[in-house]
Coordinates of C-alpha atoms and ligand atoms in Angstrom, one line a residue:
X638 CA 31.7 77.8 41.2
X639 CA 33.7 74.9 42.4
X640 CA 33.6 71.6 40.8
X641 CA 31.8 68.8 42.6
X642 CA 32.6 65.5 42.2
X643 CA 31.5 63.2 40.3
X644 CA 30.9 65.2 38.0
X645 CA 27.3 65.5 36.5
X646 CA 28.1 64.0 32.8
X647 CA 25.7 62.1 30.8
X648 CA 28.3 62.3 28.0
X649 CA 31.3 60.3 29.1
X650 CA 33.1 59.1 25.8
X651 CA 35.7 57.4 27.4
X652 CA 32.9 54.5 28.1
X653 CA 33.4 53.3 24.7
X654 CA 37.4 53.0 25.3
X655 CA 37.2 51.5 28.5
X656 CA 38.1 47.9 26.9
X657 CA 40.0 46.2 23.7
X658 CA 36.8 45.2 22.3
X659 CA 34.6 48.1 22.7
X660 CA 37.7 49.8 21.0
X661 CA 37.6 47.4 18.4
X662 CA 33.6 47.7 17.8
X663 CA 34.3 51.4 17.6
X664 CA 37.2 51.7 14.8
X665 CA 36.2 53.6 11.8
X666 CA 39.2 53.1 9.6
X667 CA 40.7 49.7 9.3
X668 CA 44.0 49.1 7.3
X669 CA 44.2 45.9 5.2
X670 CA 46.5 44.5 2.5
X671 CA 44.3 45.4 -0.3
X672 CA 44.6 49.1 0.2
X673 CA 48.3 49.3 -0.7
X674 CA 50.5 50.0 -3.9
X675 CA 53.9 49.4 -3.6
X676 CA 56.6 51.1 -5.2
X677 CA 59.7 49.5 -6.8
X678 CA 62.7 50.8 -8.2
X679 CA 64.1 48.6 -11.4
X680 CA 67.5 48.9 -12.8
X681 CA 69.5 47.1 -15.8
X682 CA 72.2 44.3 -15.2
X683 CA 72.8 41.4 -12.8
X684 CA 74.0 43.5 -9.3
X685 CA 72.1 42.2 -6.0
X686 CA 70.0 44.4 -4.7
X687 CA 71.5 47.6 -3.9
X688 CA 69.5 49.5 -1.1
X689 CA 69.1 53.1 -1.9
X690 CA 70.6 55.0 1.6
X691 CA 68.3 57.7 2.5
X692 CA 65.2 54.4 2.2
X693 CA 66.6 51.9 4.7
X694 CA 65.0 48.4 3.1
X695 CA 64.2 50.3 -0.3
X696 CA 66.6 48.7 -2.7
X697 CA 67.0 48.8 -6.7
X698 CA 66.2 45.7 -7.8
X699 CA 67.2 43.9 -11.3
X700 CA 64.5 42.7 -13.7
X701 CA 65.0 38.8 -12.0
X702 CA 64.7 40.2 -8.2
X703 CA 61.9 42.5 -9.3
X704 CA 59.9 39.8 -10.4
X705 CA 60.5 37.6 -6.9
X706 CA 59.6 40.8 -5.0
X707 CA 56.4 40.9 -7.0
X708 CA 55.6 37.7 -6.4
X709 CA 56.5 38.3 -2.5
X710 CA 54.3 41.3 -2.8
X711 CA 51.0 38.9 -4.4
X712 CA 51.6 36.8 -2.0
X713 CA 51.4 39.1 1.2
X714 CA 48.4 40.6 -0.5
X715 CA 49.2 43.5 -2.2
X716 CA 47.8 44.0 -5.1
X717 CA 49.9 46.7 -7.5
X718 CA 53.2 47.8 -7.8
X719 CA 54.6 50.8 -9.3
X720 CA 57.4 50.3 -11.1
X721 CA 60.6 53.3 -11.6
X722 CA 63.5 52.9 -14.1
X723 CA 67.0 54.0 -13.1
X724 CA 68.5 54.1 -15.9
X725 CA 72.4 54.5 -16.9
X726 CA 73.3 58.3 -17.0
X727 CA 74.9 57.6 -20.8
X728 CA 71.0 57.0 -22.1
X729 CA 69.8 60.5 -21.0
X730 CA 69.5 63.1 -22.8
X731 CA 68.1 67.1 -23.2
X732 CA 65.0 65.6 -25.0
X733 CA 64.6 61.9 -23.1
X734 CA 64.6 60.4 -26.3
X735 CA 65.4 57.0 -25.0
X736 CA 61.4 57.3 -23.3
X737 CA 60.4 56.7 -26.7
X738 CA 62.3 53.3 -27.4
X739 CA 60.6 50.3 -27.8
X740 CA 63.1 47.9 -25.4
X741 CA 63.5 50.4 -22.5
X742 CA 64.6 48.8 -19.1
X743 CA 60.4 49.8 -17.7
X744 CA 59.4 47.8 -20.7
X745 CA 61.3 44.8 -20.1
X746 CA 60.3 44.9 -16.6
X747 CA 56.8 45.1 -17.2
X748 CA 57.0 42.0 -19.4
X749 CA 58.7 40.2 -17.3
X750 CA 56.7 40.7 -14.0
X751 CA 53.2 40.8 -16.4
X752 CA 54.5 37.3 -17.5
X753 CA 55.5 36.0 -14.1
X754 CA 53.2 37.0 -11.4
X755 CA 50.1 38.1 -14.2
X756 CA 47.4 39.0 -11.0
X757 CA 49.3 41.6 -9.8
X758 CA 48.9 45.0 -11.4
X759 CA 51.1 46.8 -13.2
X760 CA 51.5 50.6 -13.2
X761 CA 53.9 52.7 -14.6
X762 CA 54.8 56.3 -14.4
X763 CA 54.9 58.3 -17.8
X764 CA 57.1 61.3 -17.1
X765 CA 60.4 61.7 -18.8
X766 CA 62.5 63.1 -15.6
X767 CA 64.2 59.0 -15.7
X768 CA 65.3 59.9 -19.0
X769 CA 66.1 63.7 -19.4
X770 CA 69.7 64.5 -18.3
X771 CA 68.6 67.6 -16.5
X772 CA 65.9 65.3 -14.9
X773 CA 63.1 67.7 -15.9
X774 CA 59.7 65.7 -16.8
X775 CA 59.2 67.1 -20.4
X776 CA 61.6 68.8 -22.8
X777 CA 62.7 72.2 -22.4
X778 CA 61.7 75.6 -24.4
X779 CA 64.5 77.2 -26.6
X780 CA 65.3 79.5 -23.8
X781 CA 65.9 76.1 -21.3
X782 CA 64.4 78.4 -18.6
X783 CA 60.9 75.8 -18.5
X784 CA 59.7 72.8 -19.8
X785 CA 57.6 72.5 -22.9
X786 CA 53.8 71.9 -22.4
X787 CA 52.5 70.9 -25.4
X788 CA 55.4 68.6 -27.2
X789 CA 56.0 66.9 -23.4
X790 CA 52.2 66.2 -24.0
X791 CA 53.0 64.6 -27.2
X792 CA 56.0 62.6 -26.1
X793 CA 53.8 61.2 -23.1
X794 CA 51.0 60.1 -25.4
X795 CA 53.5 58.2 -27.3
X796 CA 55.3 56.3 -23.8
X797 CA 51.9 55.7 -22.7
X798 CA 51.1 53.8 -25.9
X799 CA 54.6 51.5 -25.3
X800 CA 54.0 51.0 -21.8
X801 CA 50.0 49.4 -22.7
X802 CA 51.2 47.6 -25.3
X803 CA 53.8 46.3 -22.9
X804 CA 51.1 45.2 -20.6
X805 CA 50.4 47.6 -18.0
X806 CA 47.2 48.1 -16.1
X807 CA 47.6 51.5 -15.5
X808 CA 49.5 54.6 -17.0
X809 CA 50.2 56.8 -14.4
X810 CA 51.7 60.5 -15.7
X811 CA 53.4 62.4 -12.7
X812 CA 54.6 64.7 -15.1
X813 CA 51.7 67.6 -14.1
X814 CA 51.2 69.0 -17.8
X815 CA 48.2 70.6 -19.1
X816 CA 46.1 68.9 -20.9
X817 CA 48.2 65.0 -20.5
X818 CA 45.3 63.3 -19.1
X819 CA 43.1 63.7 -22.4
X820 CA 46.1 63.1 -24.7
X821 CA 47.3 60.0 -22.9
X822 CA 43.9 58.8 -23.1
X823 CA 43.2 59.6 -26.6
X824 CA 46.6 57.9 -27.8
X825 CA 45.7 55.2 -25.7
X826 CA 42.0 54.5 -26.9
X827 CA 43.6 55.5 -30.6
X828 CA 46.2 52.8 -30.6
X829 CA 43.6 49.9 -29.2
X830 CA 44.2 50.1 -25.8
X831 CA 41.0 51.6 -24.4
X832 CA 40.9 48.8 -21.7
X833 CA 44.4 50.1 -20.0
X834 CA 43.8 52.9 -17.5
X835 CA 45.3 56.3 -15.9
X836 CA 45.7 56.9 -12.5
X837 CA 46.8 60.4 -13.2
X838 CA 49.1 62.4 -10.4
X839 CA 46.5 64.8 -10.1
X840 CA 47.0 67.1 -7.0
X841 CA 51.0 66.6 -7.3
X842 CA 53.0 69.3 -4.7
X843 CA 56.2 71.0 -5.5
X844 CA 57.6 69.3 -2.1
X845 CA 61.3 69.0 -0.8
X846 CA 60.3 65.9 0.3
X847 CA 61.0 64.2 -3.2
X848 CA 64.6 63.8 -2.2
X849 CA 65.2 60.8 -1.6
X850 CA 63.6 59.5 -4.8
X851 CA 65.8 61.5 -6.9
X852 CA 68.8 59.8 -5.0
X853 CA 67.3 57.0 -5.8
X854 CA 66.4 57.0 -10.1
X855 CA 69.2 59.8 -10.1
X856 CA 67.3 62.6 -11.6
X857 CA 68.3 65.4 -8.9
X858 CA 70.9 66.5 -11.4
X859 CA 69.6 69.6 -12.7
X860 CA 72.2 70.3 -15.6
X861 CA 74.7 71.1 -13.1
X862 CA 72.9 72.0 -10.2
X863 CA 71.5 69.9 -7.3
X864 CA 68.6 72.2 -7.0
X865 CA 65.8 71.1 -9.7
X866 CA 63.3 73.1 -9.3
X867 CA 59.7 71.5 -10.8
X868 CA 57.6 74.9 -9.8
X869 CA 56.2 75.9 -13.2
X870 CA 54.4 72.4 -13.5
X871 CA 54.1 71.0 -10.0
X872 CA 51.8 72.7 -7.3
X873 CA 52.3 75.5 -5.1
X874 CA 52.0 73.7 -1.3
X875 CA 50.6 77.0 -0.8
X876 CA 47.7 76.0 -2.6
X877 CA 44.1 74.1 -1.5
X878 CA 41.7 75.4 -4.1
X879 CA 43.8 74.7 -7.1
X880 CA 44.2 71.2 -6.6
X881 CA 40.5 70.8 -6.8
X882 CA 40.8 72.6 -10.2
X883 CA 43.6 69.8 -11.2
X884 CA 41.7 66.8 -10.1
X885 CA 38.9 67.9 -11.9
X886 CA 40.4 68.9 -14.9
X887 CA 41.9 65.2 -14.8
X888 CA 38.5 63.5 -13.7
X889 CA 37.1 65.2 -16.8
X890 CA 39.5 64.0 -19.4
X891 CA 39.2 60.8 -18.1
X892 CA 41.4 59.6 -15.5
X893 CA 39.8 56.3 -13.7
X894 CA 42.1 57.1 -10.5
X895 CA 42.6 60.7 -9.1
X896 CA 46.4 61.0 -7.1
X897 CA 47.0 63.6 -4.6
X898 CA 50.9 63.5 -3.5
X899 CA 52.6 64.0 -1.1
X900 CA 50.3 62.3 1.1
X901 CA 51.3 62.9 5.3
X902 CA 51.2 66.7 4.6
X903 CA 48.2 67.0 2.2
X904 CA 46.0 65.3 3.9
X905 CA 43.4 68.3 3.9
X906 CA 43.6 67.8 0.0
X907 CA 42.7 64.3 0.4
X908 CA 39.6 65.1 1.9
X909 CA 38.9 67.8 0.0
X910 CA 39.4 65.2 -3.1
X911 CA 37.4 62.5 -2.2
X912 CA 34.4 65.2 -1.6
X913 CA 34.9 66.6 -4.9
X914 CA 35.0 63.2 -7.0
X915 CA 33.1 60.1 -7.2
X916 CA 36.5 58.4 -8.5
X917 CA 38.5 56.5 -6.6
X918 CA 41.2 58.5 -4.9
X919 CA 44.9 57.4 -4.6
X920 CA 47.6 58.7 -2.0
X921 CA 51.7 58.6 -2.3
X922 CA 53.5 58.5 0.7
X923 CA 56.3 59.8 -0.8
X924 CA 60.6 59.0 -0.3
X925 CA 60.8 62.1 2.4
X926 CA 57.8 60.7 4.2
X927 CA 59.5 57.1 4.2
X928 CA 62.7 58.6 4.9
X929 CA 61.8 60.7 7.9
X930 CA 59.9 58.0 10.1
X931 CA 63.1 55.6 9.5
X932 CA 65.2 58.5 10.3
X933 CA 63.5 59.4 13.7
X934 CA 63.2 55.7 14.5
X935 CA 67.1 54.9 14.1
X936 CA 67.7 57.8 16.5
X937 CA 65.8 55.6 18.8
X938 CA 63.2 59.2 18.8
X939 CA 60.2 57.3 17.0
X940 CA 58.8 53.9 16.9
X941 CA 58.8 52.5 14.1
X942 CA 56.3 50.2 13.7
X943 CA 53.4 52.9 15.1
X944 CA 54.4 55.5 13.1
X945 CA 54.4 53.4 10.1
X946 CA 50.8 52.5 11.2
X947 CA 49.8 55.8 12.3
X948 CA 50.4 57.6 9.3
X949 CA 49.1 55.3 6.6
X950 CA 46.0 55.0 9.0
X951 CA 45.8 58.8 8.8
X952 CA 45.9 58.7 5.3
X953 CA 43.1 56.5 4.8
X954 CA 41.0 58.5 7.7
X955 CA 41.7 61.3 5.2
X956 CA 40.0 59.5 2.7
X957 CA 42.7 57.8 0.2
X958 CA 40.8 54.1 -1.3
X959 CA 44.4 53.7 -2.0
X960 CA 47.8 54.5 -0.8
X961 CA 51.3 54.3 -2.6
X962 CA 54.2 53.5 -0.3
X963 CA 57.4 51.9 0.6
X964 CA 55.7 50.1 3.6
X965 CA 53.6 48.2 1.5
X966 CA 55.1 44.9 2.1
X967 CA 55.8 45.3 5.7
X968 CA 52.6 46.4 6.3
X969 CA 50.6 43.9 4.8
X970 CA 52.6 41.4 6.2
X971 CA 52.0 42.3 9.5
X972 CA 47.9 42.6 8.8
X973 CA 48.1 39.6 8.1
Ligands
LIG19 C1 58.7 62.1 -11.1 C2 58.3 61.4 -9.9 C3 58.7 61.8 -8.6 C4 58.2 60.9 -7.7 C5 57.4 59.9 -8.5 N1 57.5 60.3 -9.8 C6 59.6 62.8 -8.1 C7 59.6 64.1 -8.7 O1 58.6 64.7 -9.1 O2 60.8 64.6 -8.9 C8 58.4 61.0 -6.2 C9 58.1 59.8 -5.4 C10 58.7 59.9 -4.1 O3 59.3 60.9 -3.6 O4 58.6 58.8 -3.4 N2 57.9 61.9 -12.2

Protein backbone atom coordinates (compact mmCIF):
# COMPACT_ATOMS: atom_id res chain seq x y z
CA UNK A 1 0.00 0.00 0.00
CA UNK A 2 1.21 3.36 -0.86
CA UNK A 3 2.17 5.87 1.76
CA UNK A 4 -0.21 8.73 2.31
CA UNK A 5 0.78 11.81 3.56
CA UNK A 6 0.98 13.11 6.41
CA UNK A 7 1.58 10.30 7.69
CA UNK A 8 -0.73 8.89 10.57
CA UNK A 9 2.04 9.07 13.64
CA UNK A 10 1.15 9.80 17.09
CA UNK A 11 4.81 9.06 17.93
CA UNK A 12 6.81 11.78 16.32
CA UNK A 13 10.18 12.01 18.37
CA UNK A 14 11.61 14.62 16.60
CA UNK A 15 8.93 17.05 18.52
CA UNK A 16 11.26 17.05 21.43
CA UNK A 17 14.32 18.19 19.07
CA UNK A 18 12.61 20.68 17.21
CA UNK A 19 14.29 23.61 19.38
CA UNK A 20 17.72 24.31 21.58
CA UNK A 21 15.78 24.22 24.66
CA UNK A 22 13.53 21.36 24.35
CA UNK A 23 17.07 19.64 23.43
CA UNK A 24 18.35 21.02 26.43
CA UNK A 25 15.31 19.84 28.80
CA UNK A 26 15.83 16.42 27.15
CA UNK A 27 19.78 15.69 27.70
CA UNK A 28 20.40 12.72 29.79
CA UNK A 29 24.09 12.94 30.23
CA UNK A 30 25.72 16.20 31.01
CA UNK A 31 29.64 16.61 31.20
CA UNK A 32 31.02 18.78 33.96
CA UNK A 33 34.47 19.60 35.35
CA UNK A 34 34.07 17.40 38.35
CA UNK A 35 33.86 14.18 36.32
CA UNK A 36 37.45 14.35 35.13
CA UNK A 37 40.96 12.94 36.28
CA UNK A 38 43.79 14.20 34.51
CA UNK A 39 46.81 12.52 33.76
CA UNK A 40 50.39 13.90 34.05
CA UNK A 41 53.59 12.78 33.14
CA UNK A 42 56.52 13.87 35.80
CA UNK A 43 60.12 13.74 35.00
CA UNK A 44 63.47 14.68 37.04
CA UNK A 45 65.64 17.95 36.30
CA UNK A 46 65.00 21.52 35.24
CA UNK A 47 64.05 21.01 31.19
CA UNK A 48 60.77 23.02 30.07
CA UNK A 49 58.26 21.13 29.26
CA UNK A 50 58.91 18.76 26.64
CA UNK A 51 55.68 17.60 24.75
CA UNK A 52 55.53 13.94 24.15
CA UNK A 53 54.97 13.68 19.97
CA UNK A 54 52.37 11.11 19.38
CA UNK A 55 50.07 13.59 22.41
CA UNK A 56 50.00 16.95 20.76
CA UNK A 57 49.69 19.33 24.10
CA UNK A 58 50.71 16.31 26.44
CA UNK A 59 54.04 17.34 27.75
CA UNK A 60 56.52 15.92 30.55
CA UNK A 61 56.58 18.22 33.02
CA UNK A 62 59.35 18.78 35.96
CA UNK A 63 58.39 18.62 39.63
CA UNK A 64 58.06 22.88 39.55
CA UNK A 65 55.72 22.86 36.19
CA UNK A 66 53.84 19.93 37.58
CA UNK A 67 52.86 21.70 40.47
CA UNK A 68 51.65 25.03 38.34
CA UNK A 69 49.67 22.60 36.08
CA UNK A 70 48.04 21.20 39.21
CA UNK A 71 47.20 24.26 40.33
CA UNK A 72 45.92 25.26 36.69
CA UNK A 73 43.99 21.95 36.86
CA UNK A 74 42.17 23.08 40.62
CA UNK A 75 41.45 25.93 39.27
CA UNK A 76 39.52 24.91 36.08
CA UNK A 77 37.84 22.41 38.31
CA UNK A 78 39.29 19.36 38.09
CA UNK A 79 39.57 17.58 40.87
CA UNK A 80 42.51 14.60 40.53
CA UNK A 81 45.43 14.04 38.70
CA UNK A 82 47.26 11.03 38.02
CA UNK A 83 50.60 11.31 38.22
CA UNK A 84 53.41 8.89 35.81
CA UNK A 85 57.30 8.86 36.49
CA UNK A 86 59.66 8.80 33.49
CA UNK A 87 62.40 8.02 34.87
CA UNK A 88 66.22 7.93 33.57
CA UNK A 89 66.85 4.61 31.76
CA UNK A 90 70.28 4.18 34.19
CA UNK A 91 67.71 3.65 37.33
CA UNK A 92 65.85 0.53 35.71
CA UNK A 93 66.49 -2.48 36.22
CA UNK A 94 65.35 -6.53 35.70
CA UNK A 95 63.72 -6.35 39.25
CA UNK A 96 62.56 -2.35 39.39
CA UNK A 97 64.35 -2.12 42.49
CA UNK A 98 64.46 1.65 42.34
CA UNK A 99 60.11 1.25 42.94
CA UNK A 100 61.12 0.49 46.37
CA UNK A 101 63.25 3.64 47.22
CA UNK A 102 62.09 6.00 49.55
CA UNK A 103 63.08 9.49 47.42
CA UNK A 104 61.87 8.29 43.98
CA UNK A 105 61.01 11.11 41.35
CA UNK A 106 56.67 10.00 42.01
CA UNK A 107 57.49 10.57 45.65
CA UNK A 108 58.87 13.89 45.35
CA UNK A 109 56.19 14.85 43.10
CA UNK A 110 53.55 13.87 45.30
CA UNK A 111 54.99 16.00 48.07
CA UNK A 112 55.43 18.65 46.27
CA UNK A 113 52.02 19.04 44.55
CA UNK A 114 50.24 17.49 48.11
CA UNK A 115 52.08 20.60 49.66
CA UNK A 116 51.21 23.17 47.02
CA UNK A 117 47.86 22.72 45.71
CA UNK A 118 46.62 20.23 48.96
CA UNK A 119 42.54 20.10 47.55
CA UNK A 120 43.44 18.46 44.66
CA UNK A 121 43.75 14.63 44.73
CA UNK A 122 46.50 12.71 44.31
CA UNK A 123 46.66 9.29 42.68
CA UNK A 124 49.45 7.27 41.76
CA UNK A 125 49.93 4.16 39.78
CA UNK A 126 51.62 1.14 41.54
CA UNK A 127 53.09 -1.01 38.76
CA UNK A 128 56.74 -1.38 38.22
CA UNK A 129 56.77 -1.13 34.18
CA UNK A 130 58.50 2.87 35.02
CA UNK A 131 61.06 1.06 36.69
CA UNK A 132 61.81 -2.43 35.05
CA UNK A 133 64.21 -2.18 32.14
CA UNK A 134 62.22 -4.60 30.06
CA UNK A 135 59.20 -2.35 31.12
CA UNK A 136 57.19 -5.47 32.34
CA UNK A 137 54.90 -4.46 35.51
CA UNK A 138 56.29 -7.10 38.02
CA UNK A 139 59.58 -9.14 38.02
CA UNK A 140 60.07 -11.91 35.84
CA UNK A 141 60.17 -15.90 36.63
CA UNK A 142 63.61 -17.63 36.24
CA UNK A 143 62.74 -18.67 32.79
CA UNK A 144 62.13 -14.57 31.90
CA UNK A 145 59.25 -16.00 29.60
CA UNK A 146 56.42 -14.13 32.35
CA UNK A 147 56.13 -12.05 35.10
CA UNK A 148 56.02 -13.26 38.65
CA UNK A 149 52.60 -13.12 40.38
CA UNK A 150 53.05 -13.52 43.74
CA UNK A 151 56.59 -11.57 44.60
CA UNK A 152 55.19 -8.46 41.99
CA UNK A 153 52.30 -8.78 44.68
CA UNK A 154 54.78 -8.30 47.36
CA UNK A 155 56.79 -5.51 45.82
CA UNK A 156 53.41 -3.58 45.13
CA UNK A 157 52.24 -3.75 48.71
CA UNK A 158 55.50 -2.28 49.69
CA UNK A 159 55.31 1.00 46.82
CA UNK A 160 51.85 1.34 47.90
CA UNK A 161 52.96 1.82 51.45
CA UNK A 162 55.68 4.70 50.18
CA UNK A 163 53.40 6.36 47.96
CA UNK A 164 50.50 6.84 51.23
CA UNK A 165 52.98 7.74 53.36
CA UNK A 166 54.02 10.22 50.70
CA UNK A 167 50.57 11.60 50.71
CA UNK A 168 48.44 10.19 48.05
CA UNK A 169 44.67 9.90 48.04
CA UNK A 170 44.60 7.02 46.10
CA UNK A 171 46.84 3.93 45.12
CA UNK A 172 46.01 2.90 41.86
CA UNK A 173 47.72 -0.67 40.71
CA UNK A 174 47.52 -1.05 36.83
CA UNK A 175 49.74 -3.81 37.20
CA UNK A 176 46.59 -6.63 36.75
CA UNK A 177 48.09 -9.32 39.24
CA UNK A 178 46.15 -11.76 41.16
CA UNK A 179 45.43 -11.17 44.29
CA UNK A 180 47.13 -7.07 44.38
CA UNK A 181 44.03 -5.54 45.47
CA UNK A 182 43.83 -7.39 48.92
CA UNK A 183 47.62 -7.11 49.44
CA UNK A 184 47.85 -3.45 48.63
CA UNK A 185 45.06 -2.99 50.97
CA UNK A 186 46.32 -5.15 53.77
CA UNK A 187 49.90 -3.37 53.58
CA UNK A 188 48.19 -0.26 53.50
CA UNK A 189 45.73 -0.69 56.53
CA UNK A 190 48.98 -2.68 58.25
CA UNK A 191 51.26 0.29 57.99
CA UNK A 192 48.48 3.01 59.26
CA UNK A 193 47.14 4.15 56.30
CA UNK A 194 43.69 2.71 56.24
CA UNK A 195 42.26 6.18 55.25
CA UNK A 196 44.27 6.21 51.72
CA UNK A 197 42.39 4.32 48.98
CA UNK A 198 42.64 2.09 45.73
CA UNK A 199 41.19 2.73 42.60
CA UNK A 200 42.30 -0.48 41.28
CA UNK A 201 42.64 -0.99 37.14
CA UNK A 202 40.23 -3.52 37.33
CA UNK A 203 38.92 -4.50 33.78
CA UNK A 204 42.51 -3.50 32.18
CA UNK A 205 42.68 -4.67 28.16
CA UNK A 206 45.77 -5.97 26.47
CA UNK A 207 45.22 -3.03 23.77
CA UNK A 208 47.65 -1.63 21.05
CA UNK A 209 46.38 1.46 21.94
CA UNK A 210 48.95 1.86 24.92
CA UNK A 211 51.44 3.23 22.52
CA UNK A 212 51.75 6.34 22.92
CA UNK A 213 52.18 6.11 26.70
CA UNK A 214 55.05 3.88 26.46
CA UNK A 215 56.70 6.61 24.12
CA UNK A 216 55.99 8.68 26.59
CA UNK A 217 57.40 7.00 30.32
CA UNK A 218 59.66 4.94 27.92
CA UNK A 219 58.72 1.45 28.92
CA UNK A 220 58.04 0.02 25.27
CA UNK A 221 61.50 -1.38 25.46
CA UNK A 222 60.94 -4.95 25.85
CA UNK A 223 64.66 -6.16 26.62
CA UNK A 224 65.47 -5.57 23.04
CA UNK A 225 62.32 -5.68 21.36
CA UNK A 226 59.71 -3.04 20.66
CA UNK A 227 56.99 -5.53 20.97
CA UNK A 228 56.14 -5.94 24.90
CA UNK A 229 53.69 -8.05 25.02
CA UNK A 230 51.50 -7.70 28.59
CA UNK A 231 49.02 -10.85 27.56
CA UNK A 232 49.58 -13.20 30.51
CA UNK A 233 48.43 -10.35 33.07
CA UNK A 234 46.38 -7.91 31.02
CA UNK A 235 42.87 -8.97 29.45
CA UNK A 236 42.01 -10.61 26.41
CA UNK A 237 39.90 -7.72 24.29
CA UNK A 238 38.25 -10.84 23.36
CA UNK A 239 36.77 -11.00 26.63
CA UNK A 240 33.18 -9.47 28.25
CA UNK A 241 32.52 -12.02 31.00
CA UNK A 242 35.88 -12.04 32.54
CA UNK A 243 36.11 -8.64 33.26
CA UNK A 244 33.15 -8.87 35.43
CA UNK A 245 35.06 -11.71 37.19
CA UNK A 246 38.09 -9.05 37.65
CA UNK A 247 36.00 -6.19 38.90
CA UNK A 248 34.59 -8.34 41.29
CA UNK A 249 37.31 -10.04 42.46
CA UNK A 250 38.73 -6.29 43.08
CA UNK A 251 35.32 -4.98 44.58
CA UNK A 252 35.74 -7.80 47.02
CA UNK A 253 39.16 -7.27 48.32
CA UNK A 254 38.42 -3.89 48.73
CA UNK A 255 38.92 -1.46 46.03
CA UNK A 256 36.83 1.89 46.75
CA UNK A 257 37.04 2.69 42.84
CA UNK A 258 36.58 -0.04 40.07
CA UNK A 259 38.71 0.95 36.53
CA UNK A 260 37.79 -0.46 33.29
CA UNK A 261 40.50 0.74 30.46
CA UNK A 262 40.71 1.39 27.61
CA UNK A 263 37.62 3.33 27.72
CA UNK A 264 36.20 4.46 23.69
CA UNK A 265 36.35 0.72 22.81
CA UNK A 266 35.10 -0.91 26.08
CA UNK A 267 32.39 0.88 26.49
CA UNK A 268 30.09 -2.34 26.69
CA UNK A 269 32.31 -3.27 29.76
CA UNK A 270 31.44 0.00 31.29
CA UNK A 271 27.99 -0.80 31.29
CA UNK A 272 28.29 -4.06 32.16
CA UNK A 273 30.46 -2.63 35.31
CA UNK A 274 28.42 -0.19 36.61
CA UNK A 275 25.47 -2.97 36.62
CA UNK A 276 27.54 -5.40 38.42
CA UNK A 277 28.88 -2.94 41.24
CA UNK A 278 27.57 -0.44 43.60
CA UNK A 279 31.16 1.27 43.52
CA UNK A 280 31.95 4.05 41.78
CA UNK A 281 33.24 3.20 38.35
CA UNK A 282 36.22 4.98 36.70
CA UNK A 283 37.12 5.12 32.81
CA UNK A 284 40.75 5.80 31.09
CA UNK A 285 40.69 7.25 27.85
CA UNK A 286 43.86 5.95 27.12
CA UNK A 287 47.26 7.63 24.92
CA UNK A 288 45.91 5.79 21.55
CA UNK A 289 42.46 7.13 22.14
CA UNK A 290 43.98 10.76 22.69
CA UNK A 291 46.34 10.21 20.01
CA UNK A 292 43.86 9.09 17.31
CA UNK A 293 41.27 12.10 17.62
CA UNK A 294 44.33 14.63 17.37
CA UNK A 295 45.63 12.55 14.57
CA UNK A 296 42.36 12.63 12.44
CA UNK A 297 41.86 16.26 13.40
CA UNK A 298 45.37 17.56 12.05
CA UNK A 299 44.50 15.81 8.76
CA UNK A 300 41.77 18.33 8.76
CA UNK A 301 39.39 14.62 8.71
CA UNK A 302 37.86 15.20 12.38
CA UNK A 303 36.88 18.05 14.42
CA UNK A 304 38.44 18.37 17.11
CA UNK A 305 36.60 19.95 19.61
CA UNK A 306 33.24 17.43 18.93
CA UNK A 307 35.11 14.54 19.00
CA UNK A 308 36.75 15.37 22.17
CA UNK A 309 33.19 15.97 23.45
CA UNK A 310 31.65 13.17 21.81
CA UNK A 311 33.61 10.56 23.11
CA UNK A 312 34.04 11.52 26.75
CA UNK A 313 30.19 12.10 26.52
CA UNK A 314 29.93 8.47 25.32
CA UNK A 315 31.80 7.40 28.02
CA UNK A 316 29.85 8.74 30.65
CA UNK A 317 26.48 7.61 28.75
CA UNK A 318 28.21 4.26 29.20
CA UNK A 319 28.18 4.71 32.65
CA UNK A 320 31.86 5.90 33.96
CA UNK A 321 31.22 8.47 37.54
CA UNK A 322 34.62 9.19 36.43
CA UNK A 323 36.86 9.49 33.42
CA UNK A 324 40.80 9.64 33.11
CA UNK A 325 42.06 11.62 30.27
CA UNK A 326 44.40 13.94 28.53
CA UNK A 327 41.44 16.39 27.73
CA UNK A 328 40.88 17.05 31.21
CA UNK A 329 41.97 20.56 31.25
CA UNK A 330 40.67 21.53 27.95
CA UNK A 331 37.54 20.15 28.69
CA UNK A 332 36.73 21.61 31.79
CA UNK A 333 37.83 24.80 30.69
CA UNK A 334 35.50 25.02 28.07
CA UNK A 335 32.37 23.73 30.55
CA UNK A 336 33.08 26.31 32.20
C1 LIG B 1 51.19 0.65 33.03
C2 LIG B 1 50.23 1.67 32.55
C3 LIG B 1 49.89 1.84 31.20
C4 LIG B 1 49.01 2.90 31.14
C5 LIG B 1 48.81 3.38 32.44
N1 LIG B 1 49.57 2.59 33.31
C6 LIG B 1 50.36 1.18 29.97
C7 LIG B 1 50.68 -0.23 29.92
O1 LIG B 1 49.99 -1.06 30.51
O2 LIG B 1 51.67 -0.53 29.26
C8 LIG B 1 48.45 3.37 29.83
C9 LIG B 1 47.81 4.67 29.78
C10 LIG B 1 47.62 5.20 28.42
O3 LIG B 1 47.85 4.54 27.38
O4 LIG B 1 47.19 6.36 28.35
N2 LIG B 1 51.18 0.32 34.35
Amino acid sequence: MANSFPLDLTQRPRRLRRTASLRAMVEETVLRPADFIAPLFVVDGKAPPDEIKSMPGVFRLNVTDLVKECRALHKAGVPAVALFPKLDPALKDDEGTHALNDDTLVLRAVRAVKKAVPEITVITDVALDPYTSHGHDGVLNQGRDDVENDRTVGILGKMAVLQARAGVDLVAPSDMMDGRVGAIRRALDAAGFSGTGIMAYSAKFNSAYYGPFRDAVGSAQAAGTRLLSKATYQMNPANRREAITEVLLDDAEGADILMVKPAGMYLDIIRDVREVTRKPVAAYQISGEYAQIHAAARLGWLDLVRCRNESLLAIKRAGADMILTYFAKDMALALK
